Coordinates of C-alpha atoms in Angstrom, one line a residue:
Chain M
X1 CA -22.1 4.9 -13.4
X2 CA -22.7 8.8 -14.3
X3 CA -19.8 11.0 -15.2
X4 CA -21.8 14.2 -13.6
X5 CA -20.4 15.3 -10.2
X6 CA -17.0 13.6 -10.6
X7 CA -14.0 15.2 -9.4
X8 CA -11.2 16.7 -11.5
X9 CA -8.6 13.8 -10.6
X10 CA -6.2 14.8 -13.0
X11 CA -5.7 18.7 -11.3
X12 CA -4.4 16.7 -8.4
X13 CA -1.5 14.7 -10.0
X14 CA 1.7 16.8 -10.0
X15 CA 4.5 16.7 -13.4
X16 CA 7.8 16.6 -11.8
X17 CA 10.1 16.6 -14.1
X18 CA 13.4 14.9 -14.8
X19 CA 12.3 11.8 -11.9
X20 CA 14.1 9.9 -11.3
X21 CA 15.8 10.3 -14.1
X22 CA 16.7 13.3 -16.5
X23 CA 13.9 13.5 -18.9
X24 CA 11.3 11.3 -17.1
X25 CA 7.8 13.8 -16.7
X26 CA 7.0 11.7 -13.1
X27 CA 3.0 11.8 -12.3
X28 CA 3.1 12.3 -8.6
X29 CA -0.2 11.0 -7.1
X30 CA 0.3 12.2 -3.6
X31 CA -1.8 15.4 -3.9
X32 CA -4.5 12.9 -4.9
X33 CA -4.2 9.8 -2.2
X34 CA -3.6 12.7 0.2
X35 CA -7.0 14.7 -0.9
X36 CA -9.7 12.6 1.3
X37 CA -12.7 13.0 -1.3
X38 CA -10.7 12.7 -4.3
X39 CA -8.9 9.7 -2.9
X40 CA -12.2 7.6 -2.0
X41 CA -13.5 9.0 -5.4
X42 CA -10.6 7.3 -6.9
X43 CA -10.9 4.0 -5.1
X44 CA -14.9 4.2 -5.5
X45 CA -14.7 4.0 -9.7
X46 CA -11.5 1.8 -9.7
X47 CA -13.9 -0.8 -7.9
X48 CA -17.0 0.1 -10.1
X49 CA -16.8 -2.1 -12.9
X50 CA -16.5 -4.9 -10.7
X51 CA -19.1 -4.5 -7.8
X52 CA -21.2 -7.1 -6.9
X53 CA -19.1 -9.7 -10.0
X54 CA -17.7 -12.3 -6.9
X55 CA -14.1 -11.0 -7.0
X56 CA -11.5 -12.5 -4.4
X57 CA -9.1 -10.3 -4.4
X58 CA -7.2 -7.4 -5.2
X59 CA -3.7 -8.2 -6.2
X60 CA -1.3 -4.7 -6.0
X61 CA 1.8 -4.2 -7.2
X62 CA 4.6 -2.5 -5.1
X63 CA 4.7 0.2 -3.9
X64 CA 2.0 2.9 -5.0
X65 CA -0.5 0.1 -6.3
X66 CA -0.5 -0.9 -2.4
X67 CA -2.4 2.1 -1.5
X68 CA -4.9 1.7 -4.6
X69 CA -5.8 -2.3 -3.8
X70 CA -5.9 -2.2 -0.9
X71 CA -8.9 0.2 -0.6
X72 CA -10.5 -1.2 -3.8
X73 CA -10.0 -4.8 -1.9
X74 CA -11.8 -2.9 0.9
X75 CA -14.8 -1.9 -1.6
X76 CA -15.5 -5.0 -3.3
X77 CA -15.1 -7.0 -0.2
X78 CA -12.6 -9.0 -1.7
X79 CA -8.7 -9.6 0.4
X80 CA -5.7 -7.7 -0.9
X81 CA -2.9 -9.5 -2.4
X82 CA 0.2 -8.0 -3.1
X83 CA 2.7 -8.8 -5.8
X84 CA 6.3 -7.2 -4.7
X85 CA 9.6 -6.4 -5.6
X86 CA 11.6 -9.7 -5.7
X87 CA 13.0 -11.2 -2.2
X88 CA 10.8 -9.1 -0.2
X89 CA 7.7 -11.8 0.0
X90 CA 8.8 -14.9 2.8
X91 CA 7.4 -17.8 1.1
X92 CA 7.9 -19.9 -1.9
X93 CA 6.8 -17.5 -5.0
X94 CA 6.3 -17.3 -8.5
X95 CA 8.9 -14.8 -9.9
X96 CA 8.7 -12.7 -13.7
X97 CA 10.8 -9.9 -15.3
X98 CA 10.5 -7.3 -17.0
X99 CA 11.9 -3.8 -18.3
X100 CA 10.7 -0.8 -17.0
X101 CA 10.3 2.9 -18.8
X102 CA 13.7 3.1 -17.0
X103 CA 15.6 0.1 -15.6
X104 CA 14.8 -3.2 -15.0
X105 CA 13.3 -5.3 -12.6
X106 CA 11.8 -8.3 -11.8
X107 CA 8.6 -9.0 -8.8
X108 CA 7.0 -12.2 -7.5
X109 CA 3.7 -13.7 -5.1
X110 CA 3.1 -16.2 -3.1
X111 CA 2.5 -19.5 -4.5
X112 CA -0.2 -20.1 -3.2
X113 CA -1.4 -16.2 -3.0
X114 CA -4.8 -17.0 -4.8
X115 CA -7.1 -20.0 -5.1
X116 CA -7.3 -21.9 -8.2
X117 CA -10.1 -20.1 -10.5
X118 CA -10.8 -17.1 -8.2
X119 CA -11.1 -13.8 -9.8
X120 CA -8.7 -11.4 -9.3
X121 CA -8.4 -7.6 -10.5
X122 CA -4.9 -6.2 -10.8
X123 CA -4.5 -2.6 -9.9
X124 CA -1.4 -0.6 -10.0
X125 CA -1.1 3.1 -10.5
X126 CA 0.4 4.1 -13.6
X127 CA -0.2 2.2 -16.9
X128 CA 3.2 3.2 -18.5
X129 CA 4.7 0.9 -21.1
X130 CA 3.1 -2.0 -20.0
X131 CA 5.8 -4.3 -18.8
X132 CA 5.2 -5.0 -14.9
X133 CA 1.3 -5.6 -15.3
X134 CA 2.5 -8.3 -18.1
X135 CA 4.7 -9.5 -15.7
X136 CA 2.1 -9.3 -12.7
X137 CA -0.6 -10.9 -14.9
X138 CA 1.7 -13.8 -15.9
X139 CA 2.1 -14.6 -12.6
X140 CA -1.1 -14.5 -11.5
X141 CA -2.1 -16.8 -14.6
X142 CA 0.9 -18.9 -13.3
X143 CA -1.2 -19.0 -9.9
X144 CA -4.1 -20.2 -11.5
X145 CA -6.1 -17.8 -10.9
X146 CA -8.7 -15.6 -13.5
X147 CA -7.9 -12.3 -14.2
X148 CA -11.1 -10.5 -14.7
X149 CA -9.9 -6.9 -14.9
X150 CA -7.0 -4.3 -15.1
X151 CA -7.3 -1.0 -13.6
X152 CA -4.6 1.7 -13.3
X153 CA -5.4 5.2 -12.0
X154 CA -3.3 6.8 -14.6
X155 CA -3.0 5.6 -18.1
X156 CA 0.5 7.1 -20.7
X157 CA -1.4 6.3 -23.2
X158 CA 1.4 7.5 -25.5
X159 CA 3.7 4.8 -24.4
X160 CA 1.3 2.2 -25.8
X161 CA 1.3 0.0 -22.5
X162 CA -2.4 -1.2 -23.5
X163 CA -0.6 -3.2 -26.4
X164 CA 1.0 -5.8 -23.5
X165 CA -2.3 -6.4 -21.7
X166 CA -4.2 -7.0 -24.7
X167 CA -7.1 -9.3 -24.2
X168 CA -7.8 -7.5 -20.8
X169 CA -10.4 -5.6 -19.7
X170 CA -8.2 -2.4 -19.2
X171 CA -9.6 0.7 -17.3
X172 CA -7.9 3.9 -16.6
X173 CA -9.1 7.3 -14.2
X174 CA -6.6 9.5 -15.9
X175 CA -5.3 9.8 -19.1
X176 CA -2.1 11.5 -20.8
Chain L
X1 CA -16.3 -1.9 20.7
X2 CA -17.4 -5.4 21.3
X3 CA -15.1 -7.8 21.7
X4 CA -17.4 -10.5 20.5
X5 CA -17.7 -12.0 17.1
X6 CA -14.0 -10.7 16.5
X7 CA -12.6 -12.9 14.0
X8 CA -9.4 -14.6 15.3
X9 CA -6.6 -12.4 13.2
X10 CA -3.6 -14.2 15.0
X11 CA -4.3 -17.4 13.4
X12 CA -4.0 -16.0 9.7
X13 CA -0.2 -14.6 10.0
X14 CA 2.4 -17.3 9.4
X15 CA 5.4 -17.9 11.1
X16 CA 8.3 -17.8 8.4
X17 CA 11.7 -18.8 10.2
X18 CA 14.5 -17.6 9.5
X19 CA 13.7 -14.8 7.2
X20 CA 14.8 -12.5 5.8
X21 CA 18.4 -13.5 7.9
X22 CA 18.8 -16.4 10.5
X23 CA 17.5 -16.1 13.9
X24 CA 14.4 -13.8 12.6
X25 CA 11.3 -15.4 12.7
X26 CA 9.2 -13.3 10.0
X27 CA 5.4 -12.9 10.9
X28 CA 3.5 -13.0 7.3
X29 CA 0.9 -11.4 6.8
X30 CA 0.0 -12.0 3.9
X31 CA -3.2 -15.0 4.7
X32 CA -5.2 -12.2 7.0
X33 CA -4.9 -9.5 4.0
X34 CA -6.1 -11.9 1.5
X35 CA -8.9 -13.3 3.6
X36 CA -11.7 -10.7 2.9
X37 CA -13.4 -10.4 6.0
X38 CA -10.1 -10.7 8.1
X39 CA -8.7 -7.8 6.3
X40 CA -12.0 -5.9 6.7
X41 CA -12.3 -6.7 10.2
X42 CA -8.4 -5.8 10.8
X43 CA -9.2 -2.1 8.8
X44 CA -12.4 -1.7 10.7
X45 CA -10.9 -2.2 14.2
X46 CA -7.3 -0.2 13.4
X47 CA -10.0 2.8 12.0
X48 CA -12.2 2.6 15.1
X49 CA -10.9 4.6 18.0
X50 CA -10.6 7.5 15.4
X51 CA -14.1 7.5 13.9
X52 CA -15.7 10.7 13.7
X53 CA -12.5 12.5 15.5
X54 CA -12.0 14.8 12.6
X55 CA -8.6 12.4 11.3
X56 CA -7.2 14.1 8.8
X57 CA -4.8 12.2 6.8
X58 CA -3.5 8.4 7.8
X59 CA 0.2 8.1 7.4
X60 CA 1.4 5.0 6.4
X61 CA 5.1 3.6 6.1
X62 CA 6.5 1.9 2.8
X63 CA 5.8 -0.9 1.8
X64 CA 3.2 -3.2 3.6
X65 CA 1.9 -0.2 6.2
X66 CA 0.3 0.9 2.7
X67 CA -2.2 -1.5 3.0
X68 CA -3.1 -1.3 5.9
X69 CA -2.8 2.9 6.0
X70 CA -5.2 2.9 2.5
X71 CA -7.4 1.5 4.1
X72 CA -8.0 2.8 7.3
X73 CA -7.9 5.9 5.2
X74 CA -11.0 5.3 3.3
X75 CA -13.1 3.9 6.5
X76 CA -12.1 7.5 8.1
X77 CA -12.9 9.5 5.1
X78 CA -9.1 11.2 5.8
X79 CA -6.2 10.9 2.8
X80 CA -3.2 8.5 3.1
X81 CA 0.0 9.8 2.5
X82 CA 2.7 7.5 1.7
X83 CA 6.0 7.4 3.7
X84 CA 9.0 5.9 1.7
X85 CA 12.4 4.5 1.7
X86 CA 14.6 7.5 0.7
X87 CA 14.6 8.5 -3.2
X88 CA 11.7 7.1 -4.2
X89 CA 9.3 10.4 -3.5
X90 CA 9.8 13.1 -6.2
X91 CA 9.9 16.9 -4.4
X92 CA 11.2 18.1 -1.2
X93 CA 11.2 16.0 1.6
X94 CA 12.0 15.3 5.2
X95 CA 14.0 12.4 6.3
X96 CA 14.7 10.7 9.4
X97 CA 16.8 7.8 10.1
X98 CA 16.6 4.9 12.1
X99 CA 17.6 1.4 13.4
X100 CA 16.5 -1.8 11.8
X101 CA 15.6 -4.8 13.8
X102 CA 18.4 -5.8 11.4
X103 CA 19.7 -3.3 9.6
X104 CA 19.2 0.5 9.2
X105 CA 17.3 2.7 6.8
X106 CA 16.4 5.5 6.0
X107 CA 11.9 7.3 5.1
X108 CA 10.9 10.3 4.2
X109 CA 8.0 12.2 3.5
X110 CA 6.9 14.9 1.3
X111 CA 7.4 18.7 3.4
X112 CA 4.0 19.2 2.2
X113 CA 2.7 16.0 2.5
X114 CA 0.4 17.6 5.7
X115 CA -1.1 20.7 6.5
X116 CA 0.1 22.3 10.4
X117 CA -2.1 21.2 12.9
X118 CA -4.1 18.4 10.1
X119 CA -4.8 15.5 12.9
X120 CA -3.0 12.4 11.6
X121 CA -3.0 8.8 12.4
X122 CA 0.6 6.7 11.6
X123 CA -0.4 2.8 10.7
X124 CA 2.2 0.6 9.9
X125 CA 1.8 -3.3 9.6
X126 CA 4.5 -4.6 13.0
X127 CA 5.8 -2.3 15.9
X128 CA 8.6 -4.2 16.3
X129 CA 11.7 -2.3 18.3
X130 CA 9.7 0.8 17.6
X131 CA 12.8 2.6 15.5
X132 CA 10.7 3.1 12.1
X133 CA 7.2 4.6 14.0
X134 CA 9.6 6.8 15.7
X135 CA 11.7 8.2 12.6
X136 CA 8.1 8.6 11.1
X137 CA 6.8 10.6 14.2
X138 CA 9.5 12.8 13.9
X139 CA 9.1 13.8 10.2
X140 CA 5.4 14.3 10.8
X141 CA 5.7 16.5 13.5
X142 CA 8.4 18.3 11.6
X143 CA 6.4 19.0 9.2
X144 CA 3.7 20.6 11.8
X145 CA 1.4 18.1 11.5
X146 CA -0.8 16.6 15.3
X147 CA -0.4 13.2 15.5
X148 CA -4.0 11.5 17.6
X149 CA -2.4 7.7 17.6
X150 CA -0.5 5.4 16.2
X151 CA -2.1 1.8 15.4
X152 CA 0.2 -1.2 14.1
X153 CA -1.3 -4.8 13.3
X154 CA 1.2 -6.3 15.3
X155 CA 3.1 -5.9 18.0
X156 CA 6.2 -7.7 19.1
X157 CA 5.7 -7.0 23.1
X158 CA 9.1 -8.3 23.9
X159 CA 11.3 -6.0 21.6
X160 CA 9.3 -3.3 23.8
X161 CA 8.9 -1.1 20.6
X162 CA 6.8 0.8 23.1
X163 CA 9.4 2.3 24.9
X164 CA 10.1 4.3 21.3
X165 CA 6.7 5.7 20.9
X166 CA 5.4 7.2 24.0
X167 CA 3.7 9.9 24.6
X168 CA 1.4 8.7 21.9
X169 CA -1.8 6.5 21.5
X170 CA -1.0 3.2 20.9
X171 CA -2.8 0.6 19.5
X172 CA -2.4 -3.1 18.1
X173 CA -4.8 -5.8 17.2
X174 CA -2.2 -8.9 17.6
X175 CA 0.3 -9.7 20.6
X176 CA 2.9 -11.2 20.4

C-alpha cells in the first residue's frame, strides 16, 4: 500500500457536540459514507491488509459498522455477517455485554453465523473504549471461528480502546 | 442481464416462524449475506439496472437495508447515506412516520444528507406492506433529492407493498 494520493478522510467526519449526550464530541461519518470516492477509498484500505488472506466473512456490528462490512465483505469476496443489538437476530444466538462510552448494552449472532475455523475480520466504525468489539470478538471466538483482524474507520485513541482488543491485529483510517 | 447462471437466492433465506410476534413468519436473511458469492450476486443484480446512470447516492434504511445499500453503493461508485430510526443521527433531520407490519416507527435522514436534484437509488432488504419505502421516499424527496428506483431483496407480493410505492421503479430479486 502507498500513502501518496490518499484522500483526507478525516476533513469529512463532522464533531457534533454534546451527542447524544451533553459532553459527548460525536464523530459523524455521514459526510464520508455519503462522499462516493472517499467512501470506496475507505472501504478499499479497510480491506487491504487482508486481500487475497482466504477470509469468510465480514462480521459488522450494528448499525454504522453495517455500512463498512458490508462493502469490505464485498472487496475481499468474503459474506457479511452481522452481530446486532440483542433480540433483533431470529435464531438461536450467542449473546455478550458490555458498557458503552455512555450506557450499556449487550449484542448477539447467530449460532451458527460462521464455520468452525473460518477467518473472520470484525469491522465497526468507531474504536471508542473498546467494550463492544470485546464483546463482538468473544462471541465470534464463542462461534469458533478465527479472528484474523480488527478494523475500525475511526480510532479515540485517547480512550484507550486498543487495551481490550489486545492481541489483535488492530487497524484504524482515522485517528483522534 | 442474463438470467442464466443466477445463483438460486431464495433457497438461502430461512423461514423463522413466529418471529418477532406470533403469526409472523420472519424471512432471514442472514445465510444469503454470509454466503460470498450469494451476497455478491444479490449486490451485483440490485446495482445493475442503475449502472452507468449517473446514481448519485444509494439510500438505505436502518438496520439490515445497510447492507445491502453499502454495497450497491460501492458497485455504482455513488455514496450511501444512512436512514435511521429517530434519535440516532446527530444534526438536523427530516422525519417521516409510518406503519409497521406490526407496529409503527418512526426514520429520518440528515436535511443535508442529499444534494437537489443528486439521482438516488432507496435499497432496503423486504418490501413488505410498503409503509417504510414510502416514509423514506418522502423524506428524500423533501430534501430535493430525484429518486431513479427503488430495489428491495424481497418482496412480499401478497401484502401488495407495491401499491405504497408507485410511481417509482421497482425492483426485487425474491418473490414471495
Amino acid at each position: 500500500m502507498t500513502k501518496t494520493a490518499q484522500l483526507d478522510l478525516k476533513s469529512l467526519v463532522k464533531d457534533v457536540p454534546d451527542f447524544p449526550q451533553k459532553g459527548i464530541i460525536f464523530k459523524d461519518i455521514t459526510p464520508l459514507l455519503a462522499a462516493p470516492k472517499a467512501f470506496d477509498d475507505a472501504i478499499t484500505r479497510l480491506a487491504a491488509p487482508y486481500q487475497g488472506k482466504g477470509v469468510k466473512a465480514v462480521a459488522g456490528i450494528e448499525s454504522r459498522g453495517f455500512l463498512l462490512a458490508a462493502g469490505v465483505a464485498l472487496k475481499l469476496g468474503a459474506g457479511v455477517v452481522p452481530i446486532r443489538k440483542k433480540g433483533k437476530l431470529p435464531r438461536a444466538t450467542h449473546c455478550e455485554s458490555y458498557d458503552l462510552e455512555y450506557g450499556k448494552a449487550s449484542i448477539e449472532a447467530h449460532q451458527d453465523a460462521f464455520a468452525r475455523g473460518d477467518k473472520v475480520v470484525l469491522v465497526d466504525d468507531v474504536l471508542a473504549t473498546g467494550g463492544t468489539a470485546a464483546a463482538a470478538l468473544r462471541i465470534i471466538e464463542r462461534i469458533g471461528a478465527r479472528v484474523v483482524g480488527v478494523s475500525f474507520l475511526i480510532e479515540l485513541g485517547f480512550l484507550h480502546g486498543r487495551d481490550k482488543v489486545k492481541g489483535y491485529a488492530v487497524d484504524s483510517l482515522i485517528s483522534y
